[in-house]
Steps between C-alpha positions, in 0.01 A plus 500: 500500500683787336679607184820698517633771270876545475560876512828665397518877551808705400483876560784749459593867517787557255730797441755489215746762378742409218729782383704472178789743489538489121834471323552879471527462120217303336254402774327763717432472871166329576298365789242228573316582822165405655324396819216249475267296721331176405571132467302188430274238653402148394284225640467134414228262608579175673491203259163335440552156348836636383355817345573854622478852361701814567438869437723799566528871432778756515521880494737792538414860585724810474589696811772713340676527165518743211440384143850611395642255758309198364677167454505331842229248390339545841207653311350481153663720231445868576515434876138377490325252727397156375309193616453156347371150566841339479418148617210275402553127462341161541714227653461122510715292735546137401721331752855617428393701195340845488333664198439876488336712228486874423646799691770389742845557644794299366834444668771376261843642409390677177122536548430630846253722686749763611349707784749779577276801435132542595348200323647184344550388143223246427421254221213337317613140487396135505729319741562147622745421775568215733731269687621204294695361797621621837811641332349621169246778438389626159301780337362570153306807389358657187521874571297719266503848657687713752398802708793737564524611862351850451243412233135399498521306172609145426684503167653216290821365651716605205354852505542537876858382469585761238545241225197596292229278355233317696678176590461284812770325704511127574715415800600178670731446794611255765673520836697193611649438844693174460679523832504711811621853430496473118233668283495501119257715297448469126254725310411562137297793358369503144360833376335393176667635184736716705742334741583197710679525835652214701600556864701281739580563867681279751512579873686308768504541877745334737614545858854616573482449874501757781159620381613606150304394191652519150266562203658485150273556197528515121260606225486531122253638246496470121259676262446440126264628229230252392219469246439804283762698697283811508740670741864582427720191486557366852804294598620583847517392863694521823672284760556585866629347822441599861655396830332577832589419859252539784511481879266615775296737280796638301524416130811600298499457123704564186395444137650520150318511165570540129269545201539384141608748235211429262258752649333615821350231722120529494271446800167639375277367780714512814794662668837373377576180700879559465669466842675835445186692395378761746191718542644764266741342251447163332845408361336375177690690227705320231839373621443648847701378797385560856586405853312569821547457869283572796340390822159446655488515879197394701558655841237287674753245634693778678196651667340732240208297364349622174803701382674402174784691333615431142801659330617431142763633265542415130751585229436444127666579170456411131789337313401673175257787572238541229378844380312669782676303774725658758874452455548511878467235770160500667465491878190458714462518876174384657373506860172363641377514858186303588320502831206269574300622795434259785213440741175684433651661188582166337431527128658845462843539339710804415760492221762767430679457168786689340697439181784703352613429142815639338548499119199286403594289198144507362444877520527555124813714535868418459561719805284288729240639738486529878175473691355431843182319602354557848188324625301467820217245524253413774342157451207330668450132420220277626452137400223318683203270476151642537233263623153525344201296618335267252151582373324834522 
């Protein structure tokens, strides 16, 4: 007989160069620039009477980058290398229910293991999830600590989210698929003595004929202060809608969003889930309005397997700009080209990324700020099962 280890290896070579032009009055020109090599690896044993364990480590090493150009988060502060045991959990599978304890990845709208630099955000959590029926899945987790993507330390959730204190987050969520093409998600996040956030998303997919598929979606988030209210008073949220149409590898989409006027929308442990949010700008300021359009084109169906092109453009403005916010409309243009190698080089992927922002609303200047972000990444991913003989 044999036991099998599930191995997941993610290596990358990452170059990033973000140049802020300044506003020519209050904010000077600055740059975040670095080149790094590293990634992460995890393994998980096959279940034994339902029990399994997993262990994983991650690291990033500098290849280029001056201290004065720090800020890419590819490396530790000061452009230093880092390494950490980022995953270590015990899991018990009980039929349709799974229990997992300690360091792990989470994938929910507001608490998620974002992995868009060298190593992912990770959490110390105690999680239960399962399938209540064929159309209903659920998840509940008590999340005590978070490891930021370029850190070696797990800190309390409220501290890692910039809210202060040493509070944990209790989350619960469900995904319901009552009929073909319809998916409803409902999540609630309770950060003890600080804030509560409720999130709803509805996605629908239907065929239009002639190969076209229509995909309308809607989402809403509301956040409120709770308990001792140790942070500034919170009463805010956003709503957004998106419409996408897809055919033969081409996906066209447009989205609109608006935020409440009570304060900035907070997303301390994830990237903003707003449909109009992009890699650079989050569209989360008070009374902000945004719209976005773009396309994603998989060229495989027309004879170029592995090539994906994504183009996006957003416009945003604030109805009543607060002190430190730009009075101008904000524009962002974003382009991504991915190529997954085929044949003997399967597992390698190259990504070229470029973003150009005009008059950033969140720059801290009424004049706005222009900046560019250029990246080139080489990935190598390997997910496999390793057989090990039983006994000595």
